Coordinates of C-alpha atoms and ligand atoms in Angstrom, one line a residue:
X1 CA 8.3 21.6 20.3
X2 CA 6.7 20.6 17.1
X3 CA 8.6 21.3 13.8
X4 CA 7.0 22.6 10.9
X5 CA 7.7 23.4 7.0
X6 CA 5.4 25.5 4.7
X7 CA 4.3 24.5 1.5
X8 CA 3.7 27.8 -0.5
X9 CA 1.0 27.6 -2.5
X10 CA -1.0 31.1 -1.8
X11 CA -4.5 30.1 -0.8
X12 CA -3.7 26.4 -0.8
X13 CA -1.1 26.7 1.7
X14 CA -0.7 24.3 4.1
X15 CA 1.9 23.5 7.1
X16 CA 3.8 20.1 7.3
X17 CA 4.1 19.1 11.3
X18 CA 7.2 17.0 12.5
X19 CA 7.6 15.6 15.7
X20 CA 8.3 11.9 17.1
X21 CA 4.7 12.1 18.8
X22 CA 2.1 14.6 17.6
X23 CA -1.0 12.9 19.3
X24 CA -1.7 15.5 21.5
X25 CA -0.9 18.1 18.6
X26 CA -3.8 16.1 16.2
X27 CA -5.8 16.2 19.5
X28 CA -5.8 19.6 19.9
X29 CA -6.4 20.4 16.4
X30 CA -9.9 19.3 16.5
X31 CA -11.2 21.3 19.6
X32 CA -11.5 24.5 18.0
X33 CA -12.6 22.8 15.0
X34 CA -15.8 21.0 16.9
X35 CA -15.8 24.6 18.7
X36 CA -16.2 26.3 15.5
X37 CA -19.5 23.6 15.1
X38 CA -17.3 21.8 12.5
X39 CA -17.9 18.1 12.3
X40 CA -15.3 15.7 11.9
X41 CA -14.7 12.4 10.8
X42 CA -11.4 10.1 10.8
X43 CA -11.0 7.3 7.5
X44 CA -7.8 4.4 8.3
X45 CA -7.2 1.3 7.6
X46 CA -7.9 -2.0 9.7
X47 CA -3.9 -2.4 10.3
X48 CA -3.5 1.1 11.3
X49 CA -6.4 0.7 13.4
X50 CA -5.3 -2.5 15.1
X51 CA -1.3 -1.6 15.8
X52 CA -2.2 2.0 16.7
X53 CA -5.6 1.7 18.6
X54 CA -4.2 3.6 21.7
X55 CA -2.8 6.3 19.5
X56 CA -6.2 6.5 17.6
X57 CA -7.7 6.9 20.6
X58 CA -6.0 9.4 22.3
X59 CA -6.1 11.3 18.9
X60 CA -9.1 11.1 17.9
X61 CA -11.2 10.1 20.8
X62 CA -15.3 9.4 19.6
X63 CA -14.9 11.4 16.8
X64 CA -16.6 8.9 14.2
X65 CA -14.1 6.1 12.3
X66 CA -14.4 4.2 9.3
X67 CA -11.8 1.3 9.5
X68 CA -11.3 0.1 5.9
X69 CA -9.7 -3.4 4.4
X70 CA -5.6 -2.8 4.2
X71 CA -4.1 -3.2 1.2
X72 CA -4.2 -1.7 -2.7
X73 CA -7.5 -3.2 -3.7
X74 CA -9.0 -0.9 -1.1
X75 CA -8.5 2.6 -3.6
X76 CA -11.7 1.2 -5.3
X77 CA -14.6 2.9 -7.0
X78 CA -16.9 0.5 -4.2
X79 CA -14.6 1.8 -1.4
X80 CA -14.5 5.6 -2.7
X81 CA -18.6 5.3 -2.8
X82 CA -18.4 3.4 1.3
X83 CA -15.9 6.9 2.3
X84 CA -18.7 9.3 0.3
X85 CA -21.6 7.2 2.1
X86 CA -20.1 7.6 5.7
X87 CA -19.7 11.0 5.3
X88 CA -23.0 11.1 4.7
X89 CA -24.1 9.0 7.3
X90 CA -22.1 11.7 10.1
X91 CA -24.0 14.8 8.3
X92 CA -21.2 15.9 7.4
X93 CA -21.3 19.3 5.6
X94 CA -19.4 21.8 3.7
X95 CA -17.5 22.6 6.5
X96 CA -16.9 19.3 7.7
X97 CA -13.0 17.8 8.1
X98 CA -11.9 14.6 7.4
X99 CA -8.3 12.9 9.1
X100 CA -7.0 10.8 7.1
X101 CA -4.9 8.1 8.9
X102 CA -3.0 5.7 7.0
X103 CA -0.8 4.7 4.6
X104 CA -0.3 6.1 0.9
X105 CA -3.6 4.1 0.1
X106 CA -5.7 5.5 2.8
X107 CA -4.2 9.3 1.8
X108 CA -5.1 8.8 -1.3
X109 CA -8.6 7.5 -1.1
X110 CA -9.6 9.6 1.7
X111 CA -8.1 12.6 0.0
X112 CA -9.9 11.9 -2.9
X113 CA -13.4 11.9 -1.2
X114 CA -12.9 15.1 0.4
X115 CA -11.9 16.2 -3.2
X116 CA -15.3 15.1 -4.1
X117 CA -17.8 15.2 -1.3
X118 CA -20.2 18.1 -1.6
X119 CA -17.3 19.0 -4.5
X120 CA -14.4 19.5 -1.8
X121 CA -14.4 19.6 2.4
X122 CA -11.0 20.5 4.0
X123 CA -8.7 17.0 5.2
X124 CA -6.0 16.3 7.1
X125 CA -3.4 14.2 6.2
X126 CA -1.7 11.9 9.2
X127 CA 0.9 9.6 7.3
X128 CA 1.6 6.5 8.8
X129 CA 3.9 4.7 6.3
X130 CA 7.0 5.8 5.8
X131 CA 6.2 5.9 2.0
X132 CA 3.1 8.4 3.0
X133 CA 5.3 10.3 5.1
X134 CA 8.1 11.1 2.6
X135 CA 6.0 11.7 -0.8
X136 CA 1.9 10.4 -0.7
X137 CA 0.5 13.1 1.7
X138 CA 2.6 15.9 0.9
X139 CA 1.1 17.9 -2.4
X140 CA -2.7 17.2 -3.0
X141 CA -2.6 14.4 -5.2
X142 CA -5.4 12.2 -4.5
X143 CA -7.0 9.5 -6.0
X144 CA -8.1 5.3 -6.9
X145 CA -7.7 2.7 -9.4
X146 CA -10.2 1.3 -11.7
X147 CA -9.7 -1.5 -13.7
X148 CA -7.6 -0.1 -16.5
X149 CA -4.8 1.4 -14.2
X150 CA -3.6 2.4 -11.3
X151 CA -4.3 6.1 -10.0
X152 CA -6.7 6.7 -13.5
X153 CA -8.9 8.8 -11.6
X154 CA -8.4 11.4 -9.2
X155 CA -8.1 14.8 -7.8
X156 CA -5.7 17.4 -7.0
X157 CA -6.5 18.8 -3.4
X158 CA -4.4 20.4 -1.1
X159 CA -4.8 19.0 2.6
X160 CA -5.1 21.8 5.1
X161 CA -2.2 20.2 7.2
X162 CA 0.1 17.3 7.4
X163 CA 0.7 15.6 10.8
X164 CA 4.3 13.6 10.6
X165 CA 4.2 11.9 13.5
X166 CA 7.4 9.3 13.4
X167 CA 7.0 7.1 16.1
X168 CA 3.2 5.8 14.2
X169 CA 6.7 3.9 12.3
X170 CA 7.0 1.8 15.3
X171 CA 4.3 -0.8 14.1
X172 CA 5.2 -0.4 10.5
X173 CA 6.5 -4.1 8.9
X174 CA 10.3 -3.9 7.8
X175 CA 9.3 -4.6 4.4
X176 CA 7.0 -1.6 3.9
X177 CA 10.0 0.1 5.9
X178 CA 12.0 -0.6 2.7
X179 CA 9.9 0.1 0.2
X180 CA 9.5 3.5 1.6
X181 CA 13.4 4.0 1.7
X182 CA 12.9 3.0 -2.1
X183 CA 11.6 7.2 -2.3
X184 CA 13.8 8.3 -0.1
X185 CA 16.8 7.1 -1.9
X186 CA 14.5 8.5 -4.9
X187 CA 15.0 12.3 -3.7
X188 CA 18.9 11.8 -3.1
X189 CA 19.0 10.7 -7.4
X190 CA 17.0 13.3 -8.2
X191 CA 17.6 16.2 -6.2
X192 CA 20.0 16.1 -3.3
X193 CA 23.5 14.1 -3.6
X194 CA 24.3 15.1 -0.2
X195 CA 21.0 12.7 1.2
X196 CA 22.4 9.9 -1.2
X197 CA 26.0 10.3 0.6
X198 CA 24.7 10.0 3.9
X199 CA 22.6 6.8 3.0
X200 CA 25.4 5.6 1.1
X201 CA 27.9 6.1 4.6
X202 CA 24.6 5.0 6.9
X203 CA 22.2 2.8 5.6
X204 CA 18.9 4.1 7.7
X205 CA 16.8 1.7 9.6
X206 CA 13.5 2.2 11.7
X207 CA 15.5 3.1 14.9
X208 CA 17.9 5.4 13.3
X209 CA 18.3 8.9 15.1
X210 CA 18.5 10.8 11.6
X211 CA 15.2 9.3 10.2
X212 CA 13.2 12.3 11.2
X213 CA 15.6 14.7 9.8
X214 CA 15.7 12.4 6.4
X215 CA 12.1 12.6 6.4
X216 CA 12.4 16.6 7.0
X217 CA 14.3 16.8 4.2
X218 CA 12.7 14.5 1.5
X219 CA 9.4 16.8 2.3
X220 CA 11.4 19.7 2.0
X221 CA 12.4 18.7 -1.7
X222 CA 8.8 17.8 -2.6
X223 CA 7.5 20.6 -1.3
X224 CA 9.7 22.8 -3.6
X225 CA 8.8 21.0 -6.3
X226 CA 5.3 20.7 -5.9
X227 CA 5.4 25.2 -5.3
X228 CA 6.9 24.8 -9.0
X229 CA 4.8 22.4 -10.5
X230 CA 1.5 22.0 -8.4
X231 CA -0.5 20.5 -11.4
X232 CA 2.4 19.0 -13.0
X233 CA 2.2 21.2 -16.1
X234 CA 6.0 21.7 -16.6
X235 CA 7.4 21.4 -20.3
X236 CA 10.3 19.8 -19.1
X237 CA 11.5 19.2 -15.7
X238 CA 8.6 20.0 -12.7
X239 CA 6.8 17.7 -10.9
X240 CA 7.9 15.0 -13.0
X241 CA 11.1 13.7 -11.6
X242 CA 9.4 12.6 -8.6
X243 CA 8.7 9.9 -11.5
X244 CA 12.5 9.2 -11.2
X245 CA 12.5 5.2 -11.5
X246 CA 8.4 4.8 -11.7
X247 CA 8.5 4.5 -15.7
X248 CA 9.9 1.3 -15.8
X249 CA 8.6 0.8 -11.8
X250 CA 5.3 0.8 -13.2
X251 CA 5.8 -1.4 -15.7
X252 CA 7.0 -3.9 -13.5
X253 CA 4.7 -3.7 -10.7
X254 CA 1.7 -4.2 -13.8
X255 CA 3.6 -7.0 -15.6
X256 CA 4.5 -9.0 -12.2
X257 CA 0.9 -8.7 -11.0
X258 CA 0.0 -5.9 -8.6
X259 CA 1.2 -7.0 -5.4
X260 CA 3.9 -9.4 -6.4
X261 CA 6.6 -6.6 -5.7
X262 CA 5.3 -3.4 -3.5
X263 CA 5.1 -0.3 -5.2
X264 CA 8.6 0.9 -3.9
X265 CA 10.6 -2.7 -4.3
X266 CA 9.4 -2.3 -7.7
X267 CA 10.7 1.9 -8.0
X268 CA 14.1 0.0 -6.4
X269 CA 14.5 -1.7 -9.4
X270 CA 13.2 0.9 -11.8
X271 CA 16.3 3.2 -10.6
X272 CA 18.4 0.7 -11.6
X273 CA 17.4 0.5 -14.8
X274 CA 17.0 4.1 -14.9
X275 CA 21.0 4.7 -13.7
X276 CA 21.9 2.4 -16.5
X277 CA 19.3 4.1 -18.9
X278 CA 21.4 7.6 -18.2
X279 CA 24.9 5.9 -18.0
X280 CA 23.4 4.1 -22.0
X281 CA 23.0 8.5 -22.9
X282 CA 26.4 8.9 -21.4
X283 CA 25.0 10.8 -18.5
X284 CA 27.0 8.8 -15.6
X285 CA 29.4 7.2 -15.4
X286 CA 28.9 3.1 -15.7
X287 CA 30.5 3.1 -11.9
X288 CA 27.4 5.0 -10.6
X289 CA 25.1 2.4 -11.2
X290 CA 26.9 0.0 -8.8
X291 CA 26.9 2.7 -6.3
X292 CA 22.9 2.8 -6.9
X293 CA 22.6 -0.7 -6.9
X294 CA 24.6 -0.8 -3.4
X295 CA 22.5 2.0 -1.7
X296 CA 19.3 0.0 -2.6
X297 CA 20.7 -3.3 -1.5
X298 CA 22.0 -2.0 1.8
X299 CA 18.4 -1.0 2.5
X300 CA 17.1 -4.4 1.8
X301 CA 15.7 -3.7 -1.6
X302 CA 16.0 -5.4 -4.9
X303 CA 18.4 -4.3 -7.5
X304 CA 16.9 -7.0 -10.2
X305 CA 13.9 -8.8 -11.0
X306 CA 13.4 -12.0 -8.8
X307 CA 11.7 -13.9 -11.7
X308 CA 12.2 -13.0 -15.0
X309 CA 9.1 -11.2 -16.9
X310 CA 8.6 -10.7 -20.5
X311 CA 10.4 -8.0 -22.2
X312 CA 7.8 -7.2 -24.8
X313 CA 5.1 -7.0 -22.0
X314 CA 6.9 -4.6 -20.2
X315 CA 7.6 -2.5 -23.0
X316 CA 3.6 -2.4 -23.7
X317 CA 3.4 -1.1 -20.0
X318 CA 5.6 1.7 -20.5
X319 CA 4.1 2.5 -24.2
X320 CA 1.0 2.9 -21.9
X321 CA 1.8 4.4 -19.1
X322 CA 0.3 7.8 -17.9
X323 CA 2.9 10.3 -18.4
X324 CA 3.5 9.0 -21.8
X325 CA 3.4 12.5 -23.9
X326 CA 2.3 12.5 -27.9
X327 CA 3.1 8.4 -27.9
X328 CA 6.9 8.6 -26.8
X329 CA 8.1 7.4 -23.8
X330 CA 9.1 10.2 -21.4
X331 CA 11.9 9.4 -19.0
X332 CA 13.2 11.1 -16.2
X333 CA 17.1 10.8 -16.4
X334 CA 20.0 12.0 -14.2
X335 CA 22.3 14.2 -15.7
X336 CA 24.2 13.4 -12.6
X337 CA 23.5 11.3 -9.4
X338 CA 21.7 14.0 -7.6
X339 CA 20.1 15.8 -10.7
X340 CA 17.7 14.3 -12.9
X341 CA 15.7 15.5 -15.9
X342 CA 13.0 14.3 -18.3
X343 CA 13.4 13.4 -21.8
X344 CA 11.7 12.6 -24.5
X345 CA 12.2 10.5 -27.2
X346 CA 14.4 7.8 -25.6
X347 CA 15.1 5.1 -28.6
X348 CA 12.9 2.0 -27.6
X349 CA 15.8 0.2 -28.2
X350 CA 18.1 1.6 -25.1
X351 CA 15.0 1.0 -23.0
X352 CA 14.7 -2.9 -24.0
X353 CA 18.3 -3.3 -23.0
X354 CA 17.9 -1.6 -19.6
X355 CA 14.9 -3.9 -19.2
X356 CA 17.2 -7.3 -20.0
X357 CA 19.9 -6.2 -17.7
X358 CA 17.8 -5.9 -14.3
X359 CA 16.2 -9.1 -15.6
X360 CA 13.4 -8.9 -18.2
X361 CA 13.2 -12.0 -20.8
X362 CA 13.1 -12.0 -24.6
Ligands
LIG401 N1 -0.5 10.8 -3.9 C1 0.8 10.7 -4.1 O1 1.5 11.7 -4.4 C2 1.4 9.3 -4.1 C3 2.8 9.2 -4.1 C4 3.3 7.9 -4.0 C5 2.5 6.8 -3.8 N2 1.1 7.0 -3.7 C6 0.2 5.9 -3.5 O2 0.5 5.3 -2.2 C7 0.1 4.0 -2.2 C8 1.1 3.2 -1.4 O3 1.2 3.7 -0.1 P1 1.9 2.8 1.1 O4 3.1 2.2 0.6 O5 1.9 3.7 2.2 O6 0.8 1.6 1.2 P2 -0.4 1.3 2.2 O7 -1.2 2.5 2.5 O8 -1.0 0.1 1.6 O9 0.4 0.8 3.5 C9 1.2 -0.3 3.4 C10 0.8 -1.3 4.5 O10 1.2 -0.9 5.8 C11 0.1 -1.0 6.7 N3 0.4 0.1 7.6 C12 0.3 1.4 7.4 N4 0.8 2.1 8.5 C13 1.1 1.2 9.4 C14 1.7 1.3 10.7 N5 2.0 2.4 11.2 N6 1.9 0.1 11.4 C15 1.6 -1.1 10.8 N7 1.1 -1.2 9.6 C16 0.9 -0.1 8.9 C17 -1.1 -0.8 5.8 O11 -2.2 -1.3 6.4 C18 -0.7 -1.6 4.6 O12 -0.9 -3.0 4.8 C19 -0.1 3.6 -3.6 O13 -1.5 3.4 -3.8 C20 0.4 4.7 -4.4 O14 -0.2 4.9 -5.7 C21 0.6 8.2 -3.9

């Protein structure tokens, strides 16, 4: 039986599928579709395409493919235009539906062309990270990087459905594995100190039997932020402390080079200097951030900086970061482990020294 959540957002309103195999659930999806004399099109990446050909297959049969380079670079303007010129290419119309099969990358990209093509053609999002399944394909935020930031350009746009199909995991490296726990650990600061306790007691790994629940519920907590807080428009609070770590995450993962740490190994570290930046406002306690720095390190994440990088760099990064609001640096907090908030106006000062204690020179 295939388990589902709603995410309410009246016309926008989409279903989230869970299930360890949905191939013959996508598959069955697309009959009525080409039925209805809707054509569809499927965009993934050239690892997705290689460990999962059978899956693809059985999927997706001859529907047409585009099999794009793995990897960051790919969420290009040159690689937006090659997803907008295949469309093309298929005839696709207004009623056309695009799959999109991959990692957060490929979600995003894709996600973003059917944002754009013939201004906006229904998509369907199949996760196959464990990052994508917890956070990227859930809420409509699509989009690339050009060469003055990451995500600088985009779209919000609702997919018409989400397919989590958790054994597409089997394939995944261990490394990406852990980045993606890197968000999952994420929701438990923000949200839900019951997920954090369980993590804490049960480190989860690939073959763990609660990993489709955990996924359940770190969807479960976007989803109800996202119904509160589509377009991130909330004062205080909202969509927001899904940024829980990313400020100074960010920073790092621009300061090291993109790529030197993956997105989430790079979040690992940001919550660490996030616990301490709430324990500096008297928030925590100073014992909670050893308990965050033992969750992340029991899911083979970094809790510090493997080389040191220049303090006054990375406190350019976070001067210019997105969610930066009338020049000040806007933080998301916890008030508690399990509850987190955003603030404003953080003295530059607090920030340096949570920078110099996960590792930051200068
Ligand atoms: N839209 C959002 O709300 C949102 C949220 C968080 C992150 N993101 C974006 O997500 C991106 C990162 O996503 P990601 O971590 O999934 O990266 P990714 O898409 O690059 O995937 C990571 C790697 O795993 C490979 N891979 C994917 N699935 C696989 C599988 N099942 N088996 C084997 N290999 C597989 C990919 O080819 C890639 O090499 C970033 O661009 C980030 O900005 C978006």
């Amino acid at each position: 039986m295939v388990e589902h959540l709603h995410v309410n957002l009246g016309e926008r309103s989409y279903r989230i599928e869970f299930g360890a195999d949905l191939t013959s659930f996508v598959h069955a999806q697309i009959e009525p579709l080409r039925a209805a004399g809707r054509r569809c099109a499927v965009v993934t990446d050239a690892n997705v395409a290689r460990t999962q050909a059978s899956v693809l297959d059985a999927m997706f049969g001859d529907l047409p493919r585009l099999v794009l380079p793995s990897g960051e670079e790919t969420k290009s303007l040159a690689e937006f235009g090659r997803v907008l010129d295949f469309l093309a290419a298929q005839r696709i119309d207004r009623s056309g539906v695009l799959f999109a099969v991959g990692g957060g990358v490929i979600g995003d990209l894709a996600g973003y062309a059917a944002a754009s093509y013939l201004r906006g053609i229904a998509f369907f999002q199949v996760p196959t990270t464990l990052l994508a399944m917890v956070d990227s394909s859930v809420g409509g935020k699509t989009g690339i990087n050009i060469s003055a930031g990451k995500n600088l350009v985009g779209a919000f746009h609702q997919p018409n459905a989400v397919a989590i199909s958790t054994g597409l995991l089997a394939t995944l490296p261990l490394r990406e594995f852990a980045a993606g726990m890197a968000e999952v650990i994420k929701y438990g600061m923000l949200g839900d100190i019951a997920l954090f306790r369980q993590l804490e007691e049960n480190p989860l790994r690939l073959d763990s039997a609660e990993l489709p629940a955990v996924i359940r519920t770190c969807c479960a907590i976007k989803a109800r932020i996202v119904e509160a807080d589509e377009r991130e428009l909330a004062k205080e609070g909202g969509r927001a402390l899904l940024n829980l770590g990313h400020t100074f995450g960010h920073a790092i993962e621009k300061v090291a080079g993109y790529g030197t740490y993956l997105h989430g190994e790079a979040v690992a570290i940001g919550l660490v200097a996030c616990a301490r930046l709430s324990a500096k406002l008297g928030q925590i306690a100073a014992e909670e951030i050893a308990r965050v720095e033992r969750i992340l390190a029991a899911h083979n994440l970094p809790t510090k900086l493997r080389a040191p990088l220049p303090l006054e760099k990375l406190m350019s990064a976070v001067s210019n970061d997105k969610k930066v609001r009338a020049g000040l640096p806007r933080f998301v907090i916890m008030n508690a482990l399990g509850d987190a908030a955003t603030r404003s106006g953080i003295d530059a000062a607090l920030v340096e020294t949570c920078f110099r204690e996960v590792g930051a020179s200068g």
